[in-house]
């Protein structure tokens, strides 16, 4: 997107460098990624950087509304509510498509948002390996708010571990060894000294939870939660015996599972910004638009793009039995903004926040990118192309 940087990067790129870059990631993390890593980062020009930050802060302002919990009461499915919800999420991620405005300038358009942690440890690993193996201009930065590699991990450590001993904190997932994001679990363990634990390995004694660490029954004070609870509910019957996480437990959640639902697509009809597509709850839609080809239908309770209907018809809307669980959103048109040696690509940018207890606002800290040449943007949909996949951004600021 920064023409001079893009041209220079494409010229310096070689398959050998890319191979060394991937090997560097695997060595750093201790495991090779289970998803495709793109051959390039995304270079964000100052004008788009400013718009992205502005869009994020406008969304944060909605989350800071005094009545936010009231307007999102119905966001949490009754069967998925977890006790002891705290005042705010510790992590927020906000996804934008890179699009073009009428004047041909690049603008962000909100796609999704979550009160949930993403690849916080691994994204720094990836950015660092890009800088080690390719010529990334020093004027561009993958961090925000004056953070660097050292201070970033310090912020992450304070958020996840806090005043606990590392052995009292676990990263919790269902079948972590099978997750495509497991490289982030390895990176988190390496950076913070905490262990990744499968739900089925938890030990309950009254309200307290334990796990085995080096053969020793160890108490758990904090859970760095990576479980998506509607996914857990779908596969719960196949997991065998495991702790019921929906009960009253003496444990601190980082971040509490309820925030995954409050800060989600459910928020979109409440956000009024030029960077947020117009959205309606389907059961509140006054009339079906005549130009349905310009809209997308999204389920409120799903992940990884499951259930999203891109080519919507009136019949699709009529078939939906639970319209209160769907939104109709104005379709976003991605711009082919990244020039690669094998053709133009589109991308999404994830802006990553951390919100410390007691802080007035969350702080923007890092980013993630997905690059695609197909209709679907997720890394799982781009297995046959090159110069696509998971990536990160380097931002220019004025």
mmCIF file of C-alpha atoms in Angstrom, residues 70-338:
data_model
loop_
_atom_site.group_PDB
_atom_site.id
_atom_site.type_symbol
_atom_site.label_atom_id
_atom_site.label_comp_id
_atom_site.label_asym_id
_atom_site.label_seq_id
_atom_site.Cartn_x
_atom_site.Cartn_y
_atom_site.Cartn_z
ATOM 1 C CA UNK A 70 -27.709 -3.125 29.333
ATOM 2 C CA UNK A 71 -27.827 -2.868 25.538
ATOM 3 C CA UNK A 72 -25.825 -6.095 25.198
ATOM 4 C CA UNK A 73 -27.822 -8.129 27.746
ATOM 5 C CA UNK A 74 -29.228 -10.356 25.015
ATOM 6 C CA UNK A 75 -25.835 -10.817 23.371
ATOM 7 C CA UNK A 76 -24.979 -13.700 25.701
ATOM 8 C CA UNK A 77 -26.977 -16.889 25.062
ATOM 9 C CA UNK A 78 -28.643 -17.925 28.315
ATOM 10 C CA UNK A 79 -27.029 -21.365 28.204
ATOM 11 C CA UNK A 80 -23.556 -19.856 27.788
ATOM 12 C CA UNK A 81 -23.471 -17.319 30.632
ATOM 13 C CA UNK A 82 -20.563 -17.738 33.023
ATOM 14 C CA UNK A 83 -20.664 -16.358 36.613
ATOM 15 C CA UNK A 84 -18.504 -13.513 37.963
ATOM 16 C CA UNK A 85 -18.324 -11.340 34.873
ATOM 17 C CA UNK A 86 -15.953 -8.421 35.452
ATOM 18 C CA UNK A 87 -16.310 -4.752 34.484
ATOM 19 C CA UNK A 88 -14.616 -4.907 31.103
ATOM 20 C CA UNK A 89 -12.735 -7.305 28.816
ATOM 21 C CA UNK A 90 -8.971 -7.575 29.103
ATOM 22 C CA UNK A 91 -8.596 -8.083 25.351
ATOM 23 C CA UNK A 92 -10.413 -6.608 22.378
ATOM 24 C CA UNK A 93 -9.691 -7.354 18.727
ATOM 25 C CA UNK A 94 -11.273 -5.386 15.880
ATOM 26 C CA UNK A 95 -11.179 -6.585 12.256
ATOM 27 C CA UNK A 96 -11.355 -4.251 9.270
ATOM 28 C CA UNK A 97 -11.468 -4.838 5.536
ATOM 29 C CA UNK A 98 -9.299 -2.491 3.489
ATOM 30 C CA UNK A 99 -11.605 -0.813 0.974
ATOM 31 C CA UNK A 100 -11.683 2.186 -1.325
ATOM 32 C CA UNK A 101 -13.735 5.333 -0.821
ATOM 33 C CA UNK A 102 -15.422 7.182 -3.689
ATOM 34 C CA UNK A 103 -12.335 9.387 -4.011
ATOM 35 C CA UNK A 104 -10.209 6.240 -4.473
ATOM 36 C CA UNK A 105 -8.504 6.634 -1.087
ATOM 37 C CA UNK A 106 -8.092 3.578 1.148
ATOM 38 C CA UNK A 107 -10.498 3.297 4.078
ATOM 39 C CA UNK A 108 -11.186 0.657 6.749
ATOM 40 C CA UNK A 109 -14.584 -1.026 7.049
ATOM 41 C CA UNK A 110 -15.463 -3.004 10.169
ATOM 42 C CA UNK A 111 -15.945 -6.727 9.597
ATOM 43 C CA UNK A 112 -15.921 -8.266 13.072
ATOM 44 C CA UNK A 113 -14.898 -7.589 16.670
ATOM 45 C CA UNK A 114 -14.407 -9.748 19.750
ATOM 46 C CA UNK A 115 -13.831 -9.356 23.453
ATOM 47 C CA UNK A 116 -11.360 -12.202 23.219
ATOM 48 C CA UNK A 117 -7.597 -12.692 22.892
ATOM 49 C CA UNK A 118 -6.096 -13.566 19.544
ATOM 50 C CA UNK A 119 -2.521 -14.390 18.522
ATOM 51 C CA UNK A 120 -0.947 -11.885 20.894
ATOM 52 C CA UNK A 121 2.347 -13.727 21.422
ATOM 53 C CA UNK A 122 2.789 -15.160 17.931
ATOM 54 C CA UNK A 123 2.123 -11.910 16.062
ATOM 55 C CA UNK A 124 5.194 -10.370 17.664
ATOM 56 C CA UNK A 125 7.222 -13.450 16.682
ATOM 57 C CA UNK A 126 6.068 -13.105 13.074
ATOM 58 C CA UNK A 127 6.780 -9.371 12.906
ATOM 59 C CA UNK A 128 10.246 -9.880 14.372
ATOM 60 C CA UNK A 129 11.050 -12.606 11.832
ATOM 61 C CA UNK A 130 9.900 -10.382 8.968
ATOM 62 C CA UNK A 131 12.302 -7.710 10.250
ATOM 63 C CA UNK A 132 15.148 -10.216 10.585
ATOM 64 C CA UNK A 133 14.798 -11.765 7.125
ATOM 65 C CA UNK A 134 13.597 -8.848 4.984
ATOM 66 C CA UNK A 135 14.419 -5.162 4.674
ATOM 67 C CA UNK A 136 11.558 -3.531 6.597
ATOM 68 C CA UNK A 137 12.046 0.257 6.841
ATOM 69 C CA UNK A 138 12.846 1.405 10.385
ATOM 70 C CA UNK A 139 10.265 4.202 9.986
ATOM 71 C CA UNK A 140 7.452 1.606 10.013
ATOM 72 C CA UNK A 141 6.231 -0.053 13.203
ATOM 73 C CA UNK A 142 4.203 -3.132 14.096
ATOM 74 C CA UNK A 143 3.559 -1.770 17.615
ATOM 75 C CA UNK A 144 1.436 1.133 18.861
ATOM 76 C CA UNK A 145 1.653 3.606 21.743
ATOM 77 C CA UNK A 146 5.469 3.652 21.887
ATOM 78 C CA UNK A 147 5.740 -0.049 22.691
ATOM 79 C CA UNK A 148 8.681 -2.169 21.606
ATOM 80 C CA UNK A 149 9.418 -5.884 21.892
ATOM 81 C CA UNK A 150 10.470 -5.638 25.543
ATOM 82 C CA UNK A 151 7.670 -3.372 26.783
ATOM 83 C CA UNK A 152 5.064 -5.235 24.732
ATOM 84 C CA UNK A 153 5.797 -8.517 26.464
ATOM 85 C CA UNK A 154 5.865 -6.723 29.797
ATOM 86 C CA UNK A 155 2.333 -5.415 29.168
ATOM 87 C CA UNK A 156 1.244 -8.889 28.084
ATOM 88 C CA UNK A 157 2.838 -10.448 31.174
ATOM 89 C CA UNK A 158 1.171 -7.965 33.520
ATOM 90 C CA UNK A 159 -2.198 -8.589 31.891
ATOM 91 C CA UNK A 160 -2.105 -12.387 31.814
ATOM 92 C CA UNK A 161 -0.015 -13.238 34.887
ATOM 93 C CA UNK A 162 -0.421 -10.119 37.026
ATOM 94 C CA UNK A 163 0.481 -10.762 40.659
ATOM 95 C CA UNK A 164 0.269 -14.550 40.273
ATOM 96 C CA UNK A 165 3.152 -16.938 39.938
ATOM 97 C CA UNK A 166 3.385 -18.233 36.344
ATOM 98 C CA UNK A 167 2.586 -21.780 37.512
ATOM 99 C CA UNK A 168 -0.739 -20.498 38.916
ATOM 100 C CA UNK A 169 -1.836 -19.309 35.453
ATOM 101 C CA UNK A 170 -2.817 -21.528 32.530
ATOM 102 C CA UNK A 171 -3.761 -21.021 28.910
ATOM 103 C CA UNK A 172 -6.991 -23.014 28.575
ATOM 104 C CA UNK A 173 -8.213 -24.547 25.316
ATOM 105 C CA UNK A 174 -10.093 -27.608 24.098
ATOM 106 C CA UNK A 175 -7.723 -30.106 22.459
ATOM 107 C CA UNK A 176 -4.995 -27.454 22.079
ATOM 108 C CA UNK A 177 -2.740 -29.804 20.118
ATOM 109 C CA UNK A 178 -5.395 -29.913 17.371
ATOM 110 C CA UNK A 179 -5.958 -26.162 17.073
ATOM 111 C CA UNK A 180 -4.597 -24.339 14.031
ATOM 112 C CA UNK A 181 -3.593 -21.508 16.358
ATOM 113 C CA UNK A 182 -1.418 -23.769 18.519
ATOM 114 C CA UNK A 183 1.751 -21.924 17.441
ATOM 115 C CA UNK A 184 0.495 -19.030 19.554
ATOM 116 C CA UNK A 185 0.160 -21.355 22.554
ATOM 117 C CA UNK A 186 3.807 -22.362 22.150
ATOM 118 C CA UNK A 187 4.867 -18.718 21.788
ATOM 119 C CA UNK A 188 2.870 -17.741 24.882
ATOM 120 C CA UNK A 189 4.415 -20.527 26.947
ATOM 121 C CA UNK A 190 7.899 -19.497 25.854
ATOM 122 C CA UNK A 191 7.364 -15.789 26.515
ATOM 123 C CA UNK A 192 5.420 -15.991 29.787
ATOM 124 C CA UNK A 193 6.286 -19.355 31.336
ATOM 125 C CA UNK A 194 2.688 -20.513 31.646
ATOM 126 C CA UNK A 195 1.386 -23.901 30.506
ATOM 127 C CA UNK A 196 -1.287 -24.716 27.938
ATOM 128 C CA UNK A 197 -3.884 -27.056 29.429
ATOM 129 C CA UNK A 198 -6.746 -28.950 27.805
ATOM 130 C CA UNK A 199 -10.152 -28.577 29.449
ATOM 131 C CA UNK A 200 -10.257 -32.349 29.962
ATOM 132 C CA UNK A 201 -7.104 -32.166 32.119
ATOM 133 C CA UNK A 202 -8.549 -29.777 34.720
ATOM 134 C CA UNK A 203 -9.015 -31.149 38.230
ATOM 135 C CA UNK A 204 -11.841 -29.774 40.387
ATOM 136 C CA UNK A 205 -11.952 -29.760 44.187
ATOM 137 C CA UNK A 206 -14.998 -27.833 45.382
ATOM 138 C CA UNK A 207 -14.832 -24.428 43.720
ATOM 139 C CA UNK A 208 -11.087 -24.642 43.128
ATOM 140 C CA UNK A 209 -9.343 -25.835 39.979
ATOM 141 C CA UNK A 210 -6.002 -27.608 39.645
ATOM 142 C CA UNK A 211 -3.829 -29.131 36.942
ATOM 143 C CA UNK A 212 -0.807 -31.376 36.895
ATOM 144 C CA UNK A 213 2.457 -29.523 36.267
ATOM 145 C CA UNK A 214 5.540 -31.726 36.185
ATOM 146 C CA UNK A 215 3.589 -34.387 38.071
ATOM 147 C CA UNK A 216 2.517 -31.989 40.838
ATOM 148 C CA UNK A 217 -1.125 -31.031 41.491
ATOM 149 C CA UNK A 218 -0.949 -27.253 41.052
ATOM 150 C CA UNK A 219 -3.669 -24.695 41.939
ATOM 151 C CA UNK A 220 -5.038 -22.428 39.214
ATOM 152 C CA UNK A 221 -5.687 -18.784 40.108
ATOM 153 C CA UNK A 222 -6.040 -17.365 36.617
ATOM 154 C CA UNK A 223 -7.234 -18.757 33.299
ATOM 155 C CA UNK A 224 -6.001 -17.124 30.091
ATOM 156 C CA UNK A 225 -9.077 -18.302 28.245
ATOM 157 C CA UNK A 226 -8.847 -19.388 24.609
ATOM 158 C CA UNK A 227 -12.031 -21.470 24.569
ATOM 159 C CA UNK A 228 -14.908 -20.244 22.421
ATOM 160 C CA UNK A 229 -17.862 -21.367 24.486
ATOM 161 C CA UNK A 230 -20.456 -21.939 21.766
ATOM 162 C CA UNK A 231 -17.900 -24.211 20.097
ATOM 163 C CA UNK A 232 -17.359 -25.949 23.438
ATOM 164 C CA UNK A 233 -21.092 -26.502 23.784
ATOM 165 C CA UNK A 234 -21.255 -28.112 20.330
ATOM 166 C CA UNK A 235 -18.517 -30.637 21.073
ATOM 167 C CA UNK A 236 -19.028 -31.065 24.833
ATOM 168 C CA UNK A 237 -20.685 -34.468 24.494
ATOM 169 C CA UNK A 238 -17.683 -35.865 22.609
ATOM 170 C CA UNK A 239 -15.043 -34.711 25.095
ATOM 171 C CA UNK A 240 -15.710 -37.244 27.797
ATOM 172 C CA UNK A 241 -15.634 -36.231 31.439
ATOM 173 C CA UNK A 242 -14.547 -32.632 32.003
ATOM 174 C CA UNK A 243 -15.066 -29.719 34.372
ATOM 175 C CA UNK A 244 -18.237 -27.681 33.873
ATOM 176 C CA UNK A 245 -16.975 -24.135 33.306
ATOM 177 C CA UNK A 246 -20.441 -22.615 33.623
ATOM 178 C CA UNK A 247 -20.543 -23.144 37.395
ATOM 179 C CA UNK A 248 -19.351 -20.911 40.228
ATOM 180 C CA UNK A 249 -15.576 -21.449 40.311
ATOM 181 C CA UNK A 250 -12.903 -19.753 42.379
ATOM 182 C CA UNK A 251 -10.830 -18.583 39.444
ATOM 183 C CA UNK A 252 -10.091 -15.316 37.625
ATOM 184 C CA UNK A 253 -10.785 -15.205 33.902
ATOM 185 C CA UNK A 254 -8.472 -13.356 31.510
ATOM 186 C CA UNK A 255 -10.674 -12.441 29.755
ATOM 187 C CA UNK A 256 -14.101 -13.449 31.055
ATOM 188 C CA UNK A 257 -15.987 -15.632 28.527
ATOM 189 C CA UNK A 258 -19.107 -13.424 28.510
ATOM 190 C CA UNK A 259 -17.194 -10.642 26.764
ATOM 191 C CA UNK A 260 -16.786 -12.793 23.656
ATOM 192 C CA UNK A 261 -20.517 -12.271 23.082
ATOM 193 C CA UNK A 262 -20.978 -8.710 24.298
ATOM 194 C CA UNK A 263 -18.195 -7.406 22.049
ATOM 195 C CA UNK A 264 -19.057 -9.121 18.798
ATOM 196 C CA UNK A 265 -21.186 -8.677 15.679
ATOM 197 C CA UNK A 266 -23.976 -7.995 18.166
ATOM 198 C CA UNK A 267 -22.515 -4.495 18.654
ATOM 199 C CA UNK A 268 -22.575 -3.484 15.009
ATOM 200 C CA UNK A 269 -26.120 -2.048 14.883
ATOM 201 C CA UNK A 270 -25.168 0.241 17.800
ATOM 202 C CA UNK A 271 -22.047 1.707 16.151
ATOM 203 C CA UNK A 272 -22.480 4.774 13.964
ATOM 204 C CA UNK A 273 -19.302 5.540 12.084
ATOM 205 C CA UNK A 274 -18.247 6.043 8.492
ATOM 206 C CA UNK A 275 -15.957 3.057 9.043
ATOM 207 C CA UNK A 276 -18.734 0.687 10.151
ATOM 208 C CA UNK A 277 -21.166 -0.749 7.569
ATOM 209 C CA UNK A 278 -24.843 -0.166 8.341
ATOM 210 C CA UNK A 279 -26.278 -3.187 10.138
ATOM 211 C CA UNK A 280 -29.637 -4.276 11.508
ATOM 212 C CA UNK A 281 -30.777 -7.088 13.751
ATOM 213 C CA UNK A 282 -32.792 -9.209 11.362
ATOM 214 C CA UNK A 283 -35.891 -9.243 13.594
ATOM 215 C CA UNK A 284 -35.800 -5.419 13.688
ATOM 216 C CA UNK A 285 -35.353 -4.969 9.930
ATOM 217 C CA UNK A 286 -38.161 -2.594 8.836
ATOM 218 C CA UNK A 287 -38.212 -3.857 5.243
ATOM 219 C CA UNK A 288 -36.102 -6.218 3.149
ATOM 220 C CA UNK A 289 -33.851 -4.042 0.952
ATOM 221 C CA UNK A 290 -34.541 -4.229 -2.759
ATOM 222 C CA UNK A 291 -30.788 -4.410 -3.435
ATOM 223 C CA UNK A 292 -30.030 -7.517 -1.357
ATOM 224 C CA UNK A 293 -26.987 -8.162 -3.537
ATOM 225 C CA UNK A 294 -25.356 -5.360 -1.543
ATOM 226 C CA UNK A 295 -25.863 -7.100 1.806
ATOM 227 C CA UNK A 296 -24.461 -10.034 3.750
ATOM 228 C CA UNK A 297 -26.294 -12.150 6.338
ATOM 229 C CA UNK A 298 -24.339 -13.034 9.474
ATOM 230 C CA UNK A 299 -25.211 -15.308 12.409
ATOM 231 C CA UNK A 300 -24.483 -13.711 15.765
ATOM 232 C CA UNK A 301 -23.215 -16.888 17.374
ATOM 233 C CA UNK A 302 -20.546 -18.491 15.237
ATOM 234 C CA UNK A 303 -16.846 -18.133 14.485
ATOM 235 C CA UNK A 304 -14.320 -18.517 11.650
ATOM 236 C CA UNK A 305 -16.870 -17.376 9.062
ATOM 237 C CA UNK A 306 -19.242 -20.293 9.648
ATOM 238 C CA UNK A 307 -22.774 -19.621 8.519
ATOM 239 C CA UNK A 308 -22.115 -16.268 6.830
ATOM 240 C CA UNK A 309 -24.215 -15.893 3.681
ATOM 241 C CA UNK A 310 -22.635 -13.632 1.100
ATOM 242 C CA UNK A 311 -25.159 -13.897 -1.745
ATOM 243 C CA UNK A 312 -28.423 -13.226 0.087
ATOM 244 C CA UNK A 313 -31.919 -13.776 -1.347
ATOM 245 C CA UNK A 314 -35.352 -12.986 0.170
ATOM 246 C CA UNK A 315 -35.834 -16.748 0.449
ATOM 247 C CA UNK A 316 -32.712 -17.008 2.626
ATOM 248 C CA UNK A 317 -34.177 -14.455 5.011
ATOM 249 C CA UNK A 318 -37.580 -16.157 5.065
ATOM 250 C CA UNK A 319 -35.979 -19.497 5.983
ATOM 251 C CA UNK A 320 -34.388 -18.147 9.159
ATOM 252 C CA UNK A 321 -36.324 -19.323 12.208
ATOM 253 C CA UNK A 322 -34.413 -17.235 14.776
ATOM 254 C CA UNK A 323 -34.025 -13.757 13.183
ATOM 255 C CA UNK A 324 -33.040 -12.276 16.562
ATOM 256 C CA UNK A 325 -29.790 -14.231 16.222
ATOM 257 C CA UNK A 326 -28.812 -12.752 12.852
ATOM 258 C CA UNK A 327 -27.773 -9.371 11.457
ATOM 259 C CA UNK A 328 -28.123 -8.038 7.934
ATOM 260 C CA UNK A 329 -25.059 -5.965 7.127
ATOM 261 C CA UNK A 330 -24.235 -3.791 4.151
ATOM 262 C CA UNK A 331 -21.716 -5.708 2.081
ATOM 263 C CA UNK A 332 -18.121 -4.599 2.177
ATOM 264 C CA UNK A 333 -16.165 -4.475 -1.066
ATOM 265 C CA UNK A 334 -12.511 -5.260 -0.493
ATOM 266 C CA UNK A 335 -9.957 -3.274 -2.473
ATOM 267 C CA UNK A 336 -7.182 -5.148 -4.329
ATOM 268 C CA UNK A 337 -4.717 -2.972 -2.454
ATOM 269 C CA UNK A 338 -1.653 -5.200 -2.213
#
